[in-house]
Amino acid sequence: MNLKLKIWRQEGQNDQGRMVDYQANNVSDDMSFLEMLDVLNEELIEKGDDPIAFDHDCREGICGMCSLFINGEAHGPVKGVTTCQLHMRSFKDGETIFIEPWRAKAFPVVKDLAVNRSAFDRIIQSGGYVSVNTSGNTLDANAIAIPKPNADKAFDAATCIGCGACVATCKNASATLFLSAKVSQLALLPQGQVERKERVTKMLHQMDEEGFGACTNTGACFVQCPKGISLENIARLNSEFRNALLS
Amino acid sequence: MSKLNAQSPAGPLEQKWSNHKGHIRLVSPANKMRIDVIVVGTGLAGASAAASLAEMGYNVKAFAFQDSPRRAHSIAAQGGINAAKNYMNDGDSVYRLFYDTIKGGDYRSREANVYRLAEVSTSIIDQCVAQGVPFARDYGGLLDNRSFGGVQVSRTFYAKGQTGQQLLLGAYSAISRQIAKGKVTMHSRHEMVDLVVVDGKARGIIARNMVTGEVERHGAHAVVLCTGGYGNVFFLSTNAMGSNVTAAWKAHKRGAFMSNPCYTQIHPTCIPVSGHHQSKLTLMSESLRNDGRIWVPKKKEDAEAIRAGKLKPTQLKEEDRDYYLERRYPAFGNLVPRDIASRAAKERCDAGFGVNKTGEAVYLDFASAMERYGKTQANLKGLKNPSKEEILALGKIVVEKQYGNLFDMYKQITADNPYETPMMIYPAVHYTMGGLWVDYNLMTTVPGCFAAGEANFSDHGANRLGASALMQGLADGYFVLPYTIGEYLADDIRTPKIDTNHPAFETAEKEVKDRISFFLNNKGTKTVDHYHRLLGKLMWDYCGMARSKEGLDYAIAEIRKLRDDFYQNVRVPGKADRYNPELDKAGRVADFLELGELMCIDALNRNESCGGHFREEFQTAEGEALRDDENYAYVAAWEFQGDPGKAVLHKEELNYDFVKMQQRSYK
Ligand SMILES: Cc1cc2nc3c(=O)[nH]c(=O)nc-3n(C[C@H](O)[C@H](O)[C@H](O)COP(=O)(O)OP(=O)(O)OC[C@H]3O[C@@H](n4cnc5c(N)ncnc54)[C@H](O)[C@@H]3O)c2cc1C
Ligand code: SF4
Ligand code: FES
């Protein structure tokens, strides 16, 4: 199939960006979206043009590096998959595709479609961990049984890949879904109890510091989340925060 | 005389590590505060090492080329992590894990290292659970285990199909905590492009800030490389796109020996190549072989009809199918180790029985599993005379519960429904057992330069068992390196902060800058990927699943030509002082073009077949690998001498004091 592409080009963080038209020809159904861009980039290089920068690494939907806003949707039209797992059979011959970076104040553009998401790292650094040293003589792993339902829910929350689609989708550019996933995971496990109150307070504070917006419960984040991180986690975050305030 | 001293401690196997650890010299807390350690790579090995070193009091500077430590290639590991906990009470023990690893590695690894790995494996699970890693649990709330290829106990801990992700996020949380404390300085989107050696000791690195393009000098008392494997030398592999050999290769060129570079693991169950545009290959977890049966048509005409799209696999009768693993290896069947399963698939496809357009695919079929599970379910539900459809529907539910996410992934990539038609799979490059030579303390042949995780060669011999790479990465990073590095640093407490104005830094920096400007000013016409693809094809055809003297000689000559062509005709766009992924890629491919040659040389030197290294000249009458313990029971360690073609071989003899070398048999 042949496609028209409208792609965001921006030299660097402080440069003006704009949409530029490209043509992608002979695209096969079996190509992934990023492979389609690879082919375009090889053509651009051969012509002496500057290839389009985009983030990617695992191409298996797990590292959270890829991050494209495709036709107005984070990670494109197919639900539950990341951009790297999106295949061209989801598009039609002759279609025009708009490709843009994540847009949020806290995610400045590095170049073209690549953005800087280190704000997420700083949120985790503010408290998204259990304070335990590596000693080699911590408690035996089976010393504390964890009820399966809690273990399963903690796991589901822990599958967040830190891609930022939730932020890119949210009209407030809020990172609440991302944050709630980590807070929930640790709140559901016995190991996370001691620092529970401190953690939620510090992480929320850091989210504000980074310039993310507040959550107004529109739920758009969860619709676009490639890992299906559920809104239940936001509810848990809210109650965690209330409990922290009350004590 | 060999320059290699493995430093394996004397004494009984079970006491080697505790004795050694107990006698490692300590660095006092006040001195630790004055010592800087660089850790390159923040995957499982690097993040765990950086966090642990920082907890101990060292000042750590960590580097990664991704935008966050959470995105290292380790994140993609699916299946699980081994540990000799014996929670299942099926007779597992530290010794058994040690023995399985030695045997699985085809008797080409160092006993002392492997035993230590098995010994610390149990602490890894404790540590991860303490961090909040959500491993799978049973209904009693205790940890669950599964079994993996090549062994007969269940010792693999897992978190659905995302074990690597959960373990890495655990290590990421540990390093994040130290970043917050200021004990680790994290340099993301930085690529190490050279190692700096001052008076014979590793004293720092040159790194390129990938966002600003700045070439930076970083000094430290020791440098730890945790930069992962080099499977991407094959262009197509299951590794992440950015995985590379650059850090290790630069260390090699500065004096670190490269060991057994030809030992490559080719994983049997990956999604086959779909076309020229293919950029990477996707692994389908080994766990699928627990229930899937592998086959090709018995008759060539059927295979041809299938390839032409005139026949469907489901139309083929049982007697027309060749379940070749079950036929050749009745004892282990579909669960033979990876190297054996991969070679058997290649053998069938080369003989003309492949089943997709390209002829390079075999079937992985779940129909019998669905039927078997379906019948059990029907019995449990008390159904009388259930129809075939009812049985399959019930079985499908069971299969979906176990493998649903993998089936979905397969469907997303291929647009085929594996519940209705068998999956198509083919082997793909997956893991590199070779790597930087290290002694028992994980130090390379450059004093002060250490290597951990997939980047070193240490524990897996000629073939790695499933679920053992995650174990090794975390063992090295949490429980080995932070202690053994003390042995070296104890002599360094009087060394002041490393001066990055030393001429060695200046020279290395200049070389890096010259290389960058060479690439950007080379008025070539061909892309970096063009060369990478050609290199990958040579490696796959001649240094892949089967190797021969003739093929390797040819490949070496071709790689040398390709390298010359690359330097003459490559085009690298963009600027030096900008984010420029093509420039980073050019540097990586330049190093792969050298490594590829050394891999072929190593494969040519090893006149035997063992583990992932199969030389066509050395096989039994039945086509099994033929080892030569008399002449090749050694670790090959190559010293760089100005050109990969001139590398000098050093041998570390492998002595088996505790295990008897045997022919591996899975029949
Ligand atoms: C698809 C897949 C599935 C797997 N499944 C399993 C499994 O189930 N069980 C198992 O045990 N093993 C599995 N493995 C193997 C295992 O995942 C790896 O061997 C292991 O994770 C490697 O960890 P590492 O820390 O050594 O390196 P990596 O995780 O590869 O980390 C390398 C680090 O080095 C950095 N780096 C590299 N080069 C440079 C440079 N030049 N400059 C700066 N930084 C650099 C990177 O940024 C990264 O942080 C799997 C592998 C694959 C590909
Ligand atoms: S919550 Fe979902 S969308 Fe947000 S970062 Fe995590 S995986 Fe991505
Ligand atoms: S590239 Fe890793 S999630 Fe898409």
Short mmCIF file of N, CA and C in Angstrom, two decimals, chain A residues 57, chain B residues 40-41 64-66 73 190-193 210 226-234 237 239-250 258 432 454-455 532 584-592 595:
data_model
loop_
_atom_site.label_atom_id
_atom_site.label_comp_id
_atom_site.label_asym_id
_atom_site.label_seq_id
_atom_site.Cartn_x
_atom_site.Cartn_y
_atom_site.Cartn_z
N ASP A 57 13.37 0.66 21.37
CA ASP A 57 14.48 -0.23 21.66
C ASP A 57 14.08 -1.70 21.58
N VAL B 40 29.04 0.92 33.76
CA VAL B 40 28.45 1.17 32.45
C VAL B 40 27.39 0.12 32.20
N GLY B 41 26.16 0.57 31.98
CA GLY B 41 25.05 -0.35 31.79
C GLY B 41 24.23 -0.45 33.05
N ALA B 64 23.95 4.67 30.74
CA ALA B 64 23.11 3.81 29.90
C ALA B 64 22.74 4.59 28.65
N PHE B 65 22.53 3.86 27.55
CA PHE B 65 22.20 4.59 26.33
C PHE B 65 20.71 4.85 26.19
N GLN B 66 19.88 4.11 26.93
CA GLN B 66 18.44 4.40 26.89
C GLN B 66 18.16 5.66 27.71
N HIS B 73 17.73 -3.79 28.07
CA HIS B 73 17.27 -4.99 27.37
C HIS B 73 16.78 -6.10 28.32
N HIS B 190 23.67 8.25 27.43
CA HIS B 190 25.11 8.41 27.28
C HIS B 190 25.67 7.11 26.74
N GLU B 191 26.53 7.19 25.75
CA GLU B 191 27.12 5.98 25.20
C GLU B 191 28.61 5.97 25.53
N MET B 192 29.06 4.90 26.17
CA MET B 192 30.50 4.76 26.39
C MET B 192 31.16 4.47 25.05
N VAL B 193 32.14 5.28 24.67
CA VAL B 193 32.78 5.07 23.38
C VAL B 193 34.27 4.76 23.49
N MET B 210 24.35 11.65 24.21
CA MET B 210 23.66 11.43 22.94
C MET B 210 22.69 12.56 22.60
N CYS B 226 28.77 -3.58 32.34
CA CYS B 226 27.60 -4.45 32.42
C CYS B 226 26.75 -4.16 31.19
N THR B 227 27.38 -4.26 30.03
CA THR B 227 26.78 -3.72 28.83
C THR B 227 26.06 -4.74 27.97
N GLY B 228 25.83 -5.94 28.52
CA GLY B 228 24.98 -6.89 27.82
C GLY B 228 25.68 -7.65 26.71
N GLY B 229 24.89 -8.36 25.92
CA GLY B 229 25.42 -9.26 24.89
C GLY B 229 25.52 -8.59 23.53
N TYR B 230 26.14 -9.33 22.59
CA TYR B 230 26.43 -8.75 21.27
C TYR B 230 25.70 -9.49 20.15
N GLY B 231 24.55 -10.10 20.47
CA GLY B 231 23.80 -10.87 19.47
C GLY B 231 23.45 -10.06 18.23
N ASN B 232 23.41 -8.74 18.35
CA ASN B 232 23.05 -7.92 17.20
C ASN B 232 24.13 -7.89 16.12
N VAL B 233 25.25 -8.56 16.34
CA VAL B 233 26.23 -8.68 15.27
C VAL B 233 25.56 -9.43 14.09
N PHE B 234 24.51 -10.20 14.39
CA PHE B 234 23.78 -10.93 13.36
C PHE B 234 22.70 -10.08 12.69
N SER B 237 18.11 -10.42 15.55
CA SER B 237 18.20 -11.24 16.75
C SER B 237 17.03 -10.85 17.63
N ASN B 239 17.50 -9.56 20.47
CA ASN B 239 17.97 -8.47 21.33
C ASN B 239 17.27 -7.16 20.98
N ALA B 240 17.30 -6.24 21.92
CA ALA B 240 16.75 -4.92 21.65
C ALA B 240 17.59 -4.25 20.57
N MET B 241 16.99 -3.28 19.89
CA MET B 241 17.65 -2.66 18.74
C MET B 241 19.00 -2.04 19.09
N GLY B 242 19.10 -1.51 20.30
CA GLY B 242 20.31 -0.78 20.65
C GLY B 242 21.41 -1.64 21.25
N SER B 243 21.12 -2.91 21.53
CA SER B 243 22.13 -3.77 22.16
C SER B 243 23.36 -3.78 21.28
N ASN B 244 24.53 -3.69 21.88
CA ASN B 244 25.74 -3.53 21.06
C ASN B 244 26.95 -4.05 21.80
N VAL B 245 28.08 -4.09 21.08
CA VAL B 245 29.29 -4.63 21.70
C VAL B 245 30.29 -3.51 21.99
N THR B 246 29.92 -2.28 21.68
CA THR B 246 30.91 -1.20 21.67
C THR B 246 31.72 -1.08 22.96
N ALA B 247 31.06 -1.08 24.10
CA ALA B 247 31.80 -0.89 25.35
C ALA B 247 32.80 -2.03 25.54
N ALA B 248 32.32 -3.26 25.37
CA ALA B 248 33.20 -4.41 25.56
C ALA B 248 34.32 -4.42 24.51
N TRP B 249 33.97 -4.06 23.30
CA TRP B 249 34.97 -4.10 22.22
C TRP B 249 36.05 -3.05 22.44
N LYS B 250 35.65 -1.88 22.91
CA LYS B 250 36.66 -0.84 23.17
C LYS B 250 37.59 -1.32 24.29
N MET B 258 39.02 -11.21 24.94
CA MET B 258 37.65 -11.59 24.58
C MET B 258 37.59 -13.12 24.57
N THR B 432 24.52 -14.41 23.88
CA THR B 432 25.91 -14.71 23.58
C THR B 432 26.62 -15.16 24.85
N GLU B 454 25.69 -10.45 31.02
CA GLU B 454 25.91 -11.09 29.72
C GLU B 454 27.22 -10.63 29.08
N ALA B 455 27.73 -9.49 29.50
CA ALA B 455 28.96 -8.95 28.91
C ALA B 455 30.18 -9.80 29.21
N HIS B 532 25.13 -3.31 8.03
CA HIS B 532 24.77 -4.17 9.17
C HIS B 532 24.03 -5.41 8.67
N ASP B 584 25.40 7.21 16.30
CA ASP B 584 25.63 6.19 17.34
C ASP B 584 25.66 4.80 16.70
N LYS B 585 24.73 4.60 15.78
CA LYS B 585 24.63 3.30 15.12
C LYS B 585 25.89 3.01 14.30
N ALA B 586 26.42 4.03 13.64
CA ALA B 586 27.61 3.83 12.81
C ALA B 586 28.77 3.32 13.67
N GLY B 587 28.93 3.90 14.85
CA GLY B 587 30.01 3.47 15.74
C GLY B 587 29.81 2.03 16.17
N ARG B 588 28.56 1.65 16.43
CA ARG B 588 28.29 0.28 16.87
C ARG B 588 28.56 -0.71 15.75
N VAL B 589 28.10 -0.36 14.55
CA VAL B 589 28.29 -1.30 13.43
C VAL B 589 29.78 -1.43 13.09
N ALA B 590 30.52 -0.34 13.22
CA ALA B 590 31.97 -0.41 12.98
C ALA B 590 32.59 -1.46 13.91
N ASP B 591 32.15 -1.49 15.15
CA ASP B 591 32.69 -2.48 16.09
C ASP B 591 32.21 -3.90 15.78
N PHE B 592 30.94 -4.01 15.39
CA PHE B 592 30.43 -5.34 15.00
C PHE B 592 31.24 -5.91 13.83
N LEU B 595 34.25 -7.40 15.47
CA LEU B 595 33.89 -8.55 16.31
C LEU B 595 33.53 -9.77 15.45
#
